[in-house]
Structure formats: structure tokens, C-alpha cells
mmCIF file of N, CA and C in Angstrom:
data_model
loop_
_atom_site.group_PDB
_atom_site.id
_atom_site.type_symbol
_atom_site.label_atom_id
_atom_site.label_comp_id
_atom_site.label_asym_id
_atom_site.label_seq_id
_atom_site.Cartn_x
_atom_site.Cartn_y
_atom_site.Cartn_z
ATOM 1 N N MET I 642 -8.148 -11.166 35.503
ATOM 2 C CA MET I 642 -7.968 -12.480 35.664
ATOM 3 C C MET I 642 -8.972 -12.889 34.133
ATOM 4 N N HIS I 643 -7.954 -13.675 33.951
ATOM 5 C CA HIS I 643 -9.458 -14.237 32.534
ATOM 6 C C HIS I 643 -9.887 -15.551 32.117
ATOM 7 N N PRO I 644 -11.188 -15.520 32.701
ATOM 8 C CA PRO I 644 -11.078 -17.160 32.519
ATOM 9 C C PRO I 644 -10.931 -17.630 31.762
ATOM 10 N N ARG I 645 -10.487 -19.100 32.025
ATOM 11 C CA ARG I 645 -9.509 -19.855 30.812
ATOM 12 C C ARG I 645 -10.574 -20.785 29.634
ATOM 13 N N ARG I 646 -10.421 -20.278 28.689
ATOM 14 C CA ARG I 646 -11.240 -20.691 27.267
ATOM 15 C C ARG I 646 -11.243 -22.104 27.096
ATOM 16 N N GLN I 647 -11.478 -23.307 26.835
ATOM 17 C CA GLN I 647 -12.219 -23.798 26.764
ATOM 18 C C GLN I 647 -12.468 -24.330 25.325
ATOM 19 N N ASP I 648 -11.392 -25.417 24.552
ATOM 20 C CA ASP I 648 -12.388 -26.118 23.605
ATOM 21 C C ASP I 648 -13.114 -27.101 23.331
ATOM 22 N N GLY I 649 -14.530 -27.313 22.130
ATOM 23 C CA GLY I 649 -15.138 -28.078 23.375
ATOM 24 C C GLY I 649 -16.935 -27.058 22.508
ATOM 25 N N PRO I 650 -17.440 -28.113 22.223
ATOM 26 C CA PRO I 650 -19.084 -26.820 22.842
ATOM 27 C C PRO I 650 -19.401 -26.842 23.268
ATOM 28 N N LEU I 651 -20.093 -25.524 23.878
ATOM 29 C CA LEU I 651 -20.624 -25.248 24.751
ATOM 30 C C LEU I 651 -22.026 -25.747 25.797
ATOM 31 N N LEU I 652 -22.652 -26.891 25.160
ATOM 32 C CA LEU I 652 -23.477 -27.010 25.906
ATOM 33 C C LEU I 652 -23.402 -28.420 24.929
ATOM 34 N N ASN I 653 -23.719 -29.382 26.862
ATOM 35 C CA ASN I 653 -23.393 -30.891 26.428
ATOM 36 C C ASN I 653 -24.246 -31.372 25.972
ATOM 37 N N ARG I 654 -24.475 -31.961 24.258
ATOM 38 C CA ARG I 654 -25.070 -31.967 24.057
ATOM 39 C C ARG I 654 -26.418 -33.086 23.956
ATOM 40 N N ASN I 655 -25.197 -34.793 24.449
ATOM 41 C CA ASN I 655 -25.892 -35.733 25.839
ATOM 42 C C ASN I 655 -26.981 -34.739 26.460
ATOM 43 N N THR I 656 -26.529 -34.467 27.429
ATOM 44 C CA THR I 656 -27.279 -34.216 28.505
ATOM 45 C C THR I 656 -29.169 -33.451 28.104
ATOM 46 N N ILE I 657 -28.264 -32.157 27.124
ATOM 47 C CA ILE I 657 -29.791 -31.912 26.463
ATOM 48 C C ILE I 657 -30.426 -32.920 26.280
ATOM 49 N N ALA I 658 -30.525 -34.274 25.314
ATOM 50 C CA ALA I 658 -30.589 -35.604 24.949
ATOM 51 C C ALA I 658 -31.424 -35.518 25.899
ATOM 52 N N LYS I 659 -30.894 -36.109 26.760
ATOM 53 C CA LYS I 659 -31.339 -36.622 28.298
ATOM 54 C C LYS I 659 -32.149 -36.068 28.620
ATOM 55 N N ILE I 660 -31.941 -34.637 29.227
ATOM 56 C CA ILE I 660 -33.073 -33.985 29.552
ATOM 57 C C ILE I 660 -34.961 -33.856 28.484
ATOM 58 N N ARG I 661 -34.552 -33.297 27.153
ATOM 59 C CA ARG I 661 -35.506 -33.607 26.757
ATOM 60 C C ARG I 661 -36.245 -35.543 26.302
ATOM 61 N N PHE I 662 -35.755 -36.160 26.588
ATOM 62 C CA PHE I 662 -35.872 -37.398 26.371
ATOM 63 C C PHE I 662 -36.577 -37.469 27.775
ATOM 64 N N VAL I 663 -36.950 -37.475 29.126
ATOM 65 C CA VAL I 663 -37.147 -37.845 30.618
ATOM 66 C C VAL I 663 -38.534 -36.367 30.042
ATOM 67 N N SER I 664 -38.146 -35.281 29.344
ATOM 68 C CA SER I 664 -39.530 -34.131 29.726
ATOM 69 C C SER I 664 -40.293 -34.652 28.850
ATOM 70 N N GLU I 665 -40.432 -35.353 27.584
ATOM 71 C CA GLU I 665 -40.589 -35.052 26.872
ATOM 72 C C GLU I 665 -42.124 -35.159 26.428
ATOM 73 N N ASP I 666 -42.106 -36.680 28.153
ATOM 74 C CA ASP I 666 -44.026 -37.331 27.905
ATOM 75 C C ASP I 666 -45.228 -36.288 28.499
ATOM 76 N N TYR I 667 -44.643 -35.566 29.873
ATOM 77 C CA TYR I 667 -45.046 -35.421 30.465
ATOM 78 C C TYR I 667 -44.979 -33.391 30.347
ATOM 79 N N ASN I 668 -43.914 -32.854 30.029
ATOM 80 C CA ASN I 668 -43.436 -31.347 29.432
ATOM 81 C C ASN I 668 -42.923 -31.384 28.280
ATOM 82 N N PRO I 669 -43.166 -30.882 26.797
ATOM 83 C CA PRO I 669 -42.318 -30.817 26.132
ATOM 84 C C PRO I 669 -41.988 -29.508 26.532
ATOM 85 N N ALA I 670 -42.540 -28.424 26.794
ATOM 86 C CA ALA I 670 -41.715 -26.696 27.520
ATOM 87 C C ALA I 670 -40.853 -27.383 29.085
ATOM 88 N N PHE I 671 -40.536 -28.254 29.078
ATOM 89 C CA PHE I 671 -39.849 -28.284 29.758
ATOM 90 C C PHE I 671 -38.462 -27.642 30.154
ATOM 91 N N LEU I 672 -37.270 -28.016 28.458
ATOM 92 C CA LEU I 672 -35.931 -27.175 28.437
ATOM 93 C C LEU I 672 -35.645 -25.891 28.854
ATOM 94 N N GLY I 673 -37.075 -25.947 27.552
ATOM 95 C CA GLY I 673 -37.010 -24.749 27.543
ATOM 96 C C GLY I 673 -37.288 -23.177 28.851
ATOM 97 N N GLU I 674 -38.337 -24.139 29.752
ATOM 98 C CA GLU I 674 -37.996 -23.185 31.134
ATOM 99 C C GLU I 674 -36.844 -23.060 32.072
ATOM 100 N N LEU I 675 -36.000 -25.063 32.251
ATOM 101 C CA LEU I 675 -34.905 -24.966 32.066
ATOM 102 C C LEU I 675 -33.896 -23.973 32.251
ATOM 103 N N ILE I 676 -33.355 -23.711 30.704
ATOM 104 C CA ILE I 676 -33.250 -22.751 30.028
ATOM 105 C C ILE I 676 -32.926 -21.249 30.733
ATOM 106 N N GLU I 677 -34.717 -21.127 30.348
ATOM 107 C CA GLU I 677 -34.697 -19.102 31.161
ATOM 108 C C GLU I 677 -34.648 -19.958 32.407
ATOM 109 N N THR I 678 -34.442 -20.770 33.851
ATOM 110 C CA THR I 678 -34.231 -21.026 35.333
ATOM 111 C C THR I 678 -33.547 -20.297 35.383
ATOM 112 N N TYR I 679 -32.297 -21.034 34.384
ATOM 113 C CA TYR I 679 -30.975 -21.205 33.930
ATOM 114 C C TYR I 679 -30.401 -19.080 34.100
ATOM 115 N N LEU I 680 -30.921 -18.596 32.549
ATOM 116 C CA LEU I 680 -30.008 -17.501 32.468
ATOM 117 C C LEU I 680 -31.129 -16.183 33.565
ATOM 118 N N GLY I 681 -32.179 -16.587 33.897
ATOM 119 C CA GLY I 681 -32.032 -15.899 34.752
ATOM 120 C C GLY I 681 -31.556 -15.805 36.195
ATOM 121 N N GLN I 682 -31.907 -17.063 37.080
ATOM 122 C CA GLN I 682 -30.586 -17.434 37.935
ATOM 123 C C GLN I 682 -28.546 -16.808 38.148
ATOM 124 N N ALA I 683 -28.722 -16.887 36.810
ATOM 125 C CA ALA I 683 -27.166 -17.382 36.110
ATOM 126 C C ALA I 683 -26.597 -15.592 36.576
ATOM 127 N N PRO I 684 -27.202 -14.911 36.497
ATOM 128 C CA PRO I 684 -26.160 -13.474 36.670
ATOM 129 C C PRO I 684 -26.242 -12.638 37.700
ATOM 130 N N SER I 685 -27.728 -13.011 38.215
ATOM 131 C CA SER I 685 -27.580 -12.436 40.164
ATOM 132 C C SER I 685 -26.530 -13.615 40.681
ATOM 133 N N LEU I 686 -26.405 -14.970 41.097
ATOM 134 C CA LEU I 686 -25.080 -15.559 41.538
ATOM 135 C C LEU I 686 -23.884 -15.273 41.067
ATOM 136 N N ILE I 687 -23.377 -14.478 39.988
ATOM 137 C CA ILE I 687 -22.354 -14.208 39.731
ATOM 138 C C ILE I 687 -22.187 -12.991 40.140
ATOM 139 N N ALA I 688 -23.066 -12.007 40.118
ATOM 140 C CA ALA I 688 -22.880 -10.634 40.647
ATOM 141 C C ALA I 688 -22.536 -11.252 42.678
ATOM 142 N N GLU I 689 -23.926 -12.216 42.502
ATOM 143 C CA GLU I 689 -23.675 -13.023 44.579
ATOM 144 C C GLU I 689 -21.856 -13.013 44.088
ATOM 145 N N MET I 690 -21.286 -13.808 43.526
ATOM 146 C CA MET I 690 -19.929 -14.528 43.768
ATOM 147 C C MET I 690 -19.265 -13.291 43.519
ATOM 148 N N ARG I 691 -18.852 -11.912 42.715
ATOM 149 C CA ARG I 691 -18.325 -10.936 42.928
ATOM 150 C C ARG I 691 -18.188 -10.150 43.920
ATOM 151 N N GLY I 692 -19.731 -9.912 45.045
ATOM 152 C CA GLY I 692 -19.749 -9.459 45.661
ATOM 153 C C GLY I 692 -18.901 -10.187 47.560
ATOM 154 N N CYS I 693 -19.313 -11.845 47.234
ATOM 155 C CA CYS I 693 -18.151 -11.695 47.976
ATOM 156 C C CYS I 693 -17.065 -12.065 47.539
ATOM 157 N N VAL I 694 -15.948 -11.830 46.872
ATOM 158 C CA VAL I 694 -14.488 -11.708 46.795
ATOM 159 C C VAL I 694 -14.461 -9.988 47.074
ATOM 160 N N ARG I 695 -15.401 -9.512 46.641
ATOM 161 C CA ARG I 695 -15.320 -8.291 46.905
ATOM 162 C C ARG I 695 -14.999 -7.741 48.608
ATOM 163 N N ALA I 696 -15.671 -8.242 50.107
ATOM 164 C CA ALA I 696 -16.222 -8.522 51.306
ATOM 165 C C ALA I 696 -15.109 -9.675 51.564
ATOM 166 N N GLY I 697 -14.266 -10.473 50.837
ATOM 167 C CA GLY I 697 -12.812 -11.768 51.269
ATOM 168 C C GLY I 697 -14.338 -11.977 51.848
ATOM 169 N N ASP I 698 -15.439 -12.949 51.613
ATOM 170 C CA ASP I 698 -16.039 -14.363 52.672
ATOM 171 C C ASP I 698 -15.605 -14.591 51.621
ATOM 172 N N ALA I 699 -15.146 -15.955 51.722
ATOM 173 C CA ALA I 699 -14.682 -17.244 50.992
ATOM 174 C C ALA I 699 -15.578 -18.719 51.170
ATOM 175 N N GLY I 700 -16.181 -18.886 52.317
ATOM 176 C CA GLY I 700 -16.769 -19.104 52.536
ATOM 177 C C GLY I 700 -18.561 -19.454 51.951
ATOM 178 N N LYS I 701 -18.272 -17.601 51.653
ATOM 179 C CA LYS I 701 -20.354 -17.764 51.146
ATOM 180 C C LYS I 701 -19.941 -17.787 49.267
ATOM 181 N N LEU I 702 -18.511 -17.703 49.533
ATOM 182 C CA LEU I 702 -18.363 -17.560 47.687
ATOM 183 C C LEU I 702 -17.868 -19.224 47.258
ATOM 184 N N GLU I 703 -17.345 -20.143 47.766
ATOM 185 C CA GLU I 703 -18.031 -21.331 47.660
ATOM 186 C C GLU I 703 -18.764 -21.763 47.865
ATOM 187 N N PHE I 704 -19.693 -21.368 48.463
ATOM 188 C CA PHE I 704 -21.085 -21.967 47.811
ATOM 189 C C PHE I 704 -21.590 -21.316 47.189
ATOM 190 N N VAL I 705 -22.445 -20.187 47.311
ATOM 191 C CA VAL I 705 -22.774 -19.526 46.065
ATOM 192 C C VAL I 705 -22.198 -20.625 44.651
ATOM 193 N N ALA I 706 -20.608 -20.526 45.220
ATOM 194 C CA ALA I 706 -20.140 -20.866 43.031
ATOM 195 C C ALA I 706 -20.634 -22.345 42.707
ATOM 196 N N HIS I 707 -21.164 -22.788 43.970
ATOM 197 C CA HIS I 707 -21.394 -24.753 44.040
ATOM 198 C C HIS I 707 -23.004 -24.343 44.200
ATOM 199 N N ARG I 708 -23.277 -23.208 44.206
ATOM 200 C CA ARG I 708 -24.492 -23.664 43.553
ATOM 201 C C ARG I 708 -24.616 -23.170 41.886
ATOM 202 N N LEU I 709 -23.939 -22.544 41.306
ATOM 203 C CA LEU I 709 -24.319 -21.661 39.727
ATOM 204 C C LEU I 709 -23.399 -23.205 38.948
ATOM 205 N N ARG I 710 -22.167 -23.703 39.430
ATOM 206 C CA ARG I 710 -21.655 -25.096 38.800
ATOM 207 C C ARG I 710 -23.000 -26.578 39.211
ATOM 208 N N GLY I 711 -23.318 -26.447 40.049
ATOM 209 C CA GLY I 711 -24.248 -28.127 40.304
ATOM 210 C C GLY I 711 -25.246 -27.145 39.305
ATOM 211 N N SER I 712 -25.895 -26.060 38.795
ATOM 212 C CA SER I 712 -27.108 -25.566 37.996
ATOM 213 C C SER I 712 -27.081 -25.236 36.056
ATOM 214 N N SER I 713 -24.815 -25.502 36.398
ATOM 215 C CA SER I 713 -23.992 -25.090 35.307
ATOM 216 C C SER I 713 -24.118 -27.175 34.400
ATOM 217 N N LEU I 714 -23.597 -27.968 35.450
ATOM 218 C CA LEU I 714 -23.392 -28.626 35.173
ATOM 219 C C LEU I 714 -24.891 -29.826 34.383
ATOM 220 N N ASN I 715 -26.438 -29.473 35.627
ATOM 221 C CA ASN I 715 -28.028 -29.749 35.356
ATOM 222 C C ASN I 715 -27.910 -29.007 34.378
ATOM 223 N N LEU I 716 -27.513 -28.193 33.438
ATOM 224 C CA LEU I 716 -28.035 -27.966 31.991
ATOM 225 C C LEU I 716 -27.481 -27.791 30.742
ATOM 226 N N GLY I 717 -25.948 -28.851 30.930
ATOM 227 C CA GLY I 717 -25.115 -29.363 30.420
ATOM 228 C C GLY I 717 -23.920 -28.234 29.888
ATOM 229 N N ALA I 718 -24.232 -27.184 30.982
ATOM 230 C CA ALA I 718 -22.856 -25.583 30.632
ATOM 231 C C ALA I 718 -22.017 -26.501 31.127
ATOM 232 N N GLU I 719 -20.918 -27.232 30.355
ATOM 233 C CA GLU I 719 -19.809 -28.195 31.106
ATOM 234 C C GLU I 719 -19.046 -26.507 30.969
ATOM 235 N N GLN I 720 -18.702 -26.092 30.255
ATOM 236 C CA GLN I 720 -17.825 -24.648 29.702
ATOM 237 C C GLN I 720 -18.295 -23.830 31.791
ATOM 238 N N MET I 721 -18.937 -23.689 31.788
ATOM 239 C CA MET I 721 -20.049 -22.812 32.670
ATOM 240 C C MET I 721 -19.425 -23.073 34.180
ATOM 241 N N ALA I 722 -19.530 -24.481 33.792
ATOM 242 C CA ALA I 722 -18.772 -25.050 35.747
ATOM 243 C C ALA I 722 -17.278 -24.994 36.338
#
């Protein structure tokens, strides 16, 4: 099974702009930190999802997928969600 490719940008520029606007006064580096955190966590969440599929653990798969989806949407990575 191959993921369905969606048209459009990988990142939602409006979401990125909102994050920048909200964080610019108290932590200008926040967006970069958020991206680094996401990139650090996403591979392990994907690996965990694969393990859930192999183990047939649908409940845990749903939970982990929900975490990845939420993180993706918070960052504006809508195609990842």
C-alpha cells in the first residue's frame, strides 16, 4: 500500500505564520525548536505504528496515529496528518 499523494504545499504557510506571530515576542527560536522536536519524534512514532501493525494492536495504533496527526497539524504539516 502506498500513501496517497495530495496536491498542495507540504506545510500550511498560514499555520507557520501564526506560530511565528505568536512566538516572536517571547521566543523567536520557538518555530525552529518546534520543527526540531517534530522531526525528532515523528520517526519513532512511525516506527511504533509499524510495530502496532505487526502486533495487530489496533487500539494502540489508533492512539499513536492520533499523536502523530495532532503533532503534524499543530505544525501545519497537513499532508502528514
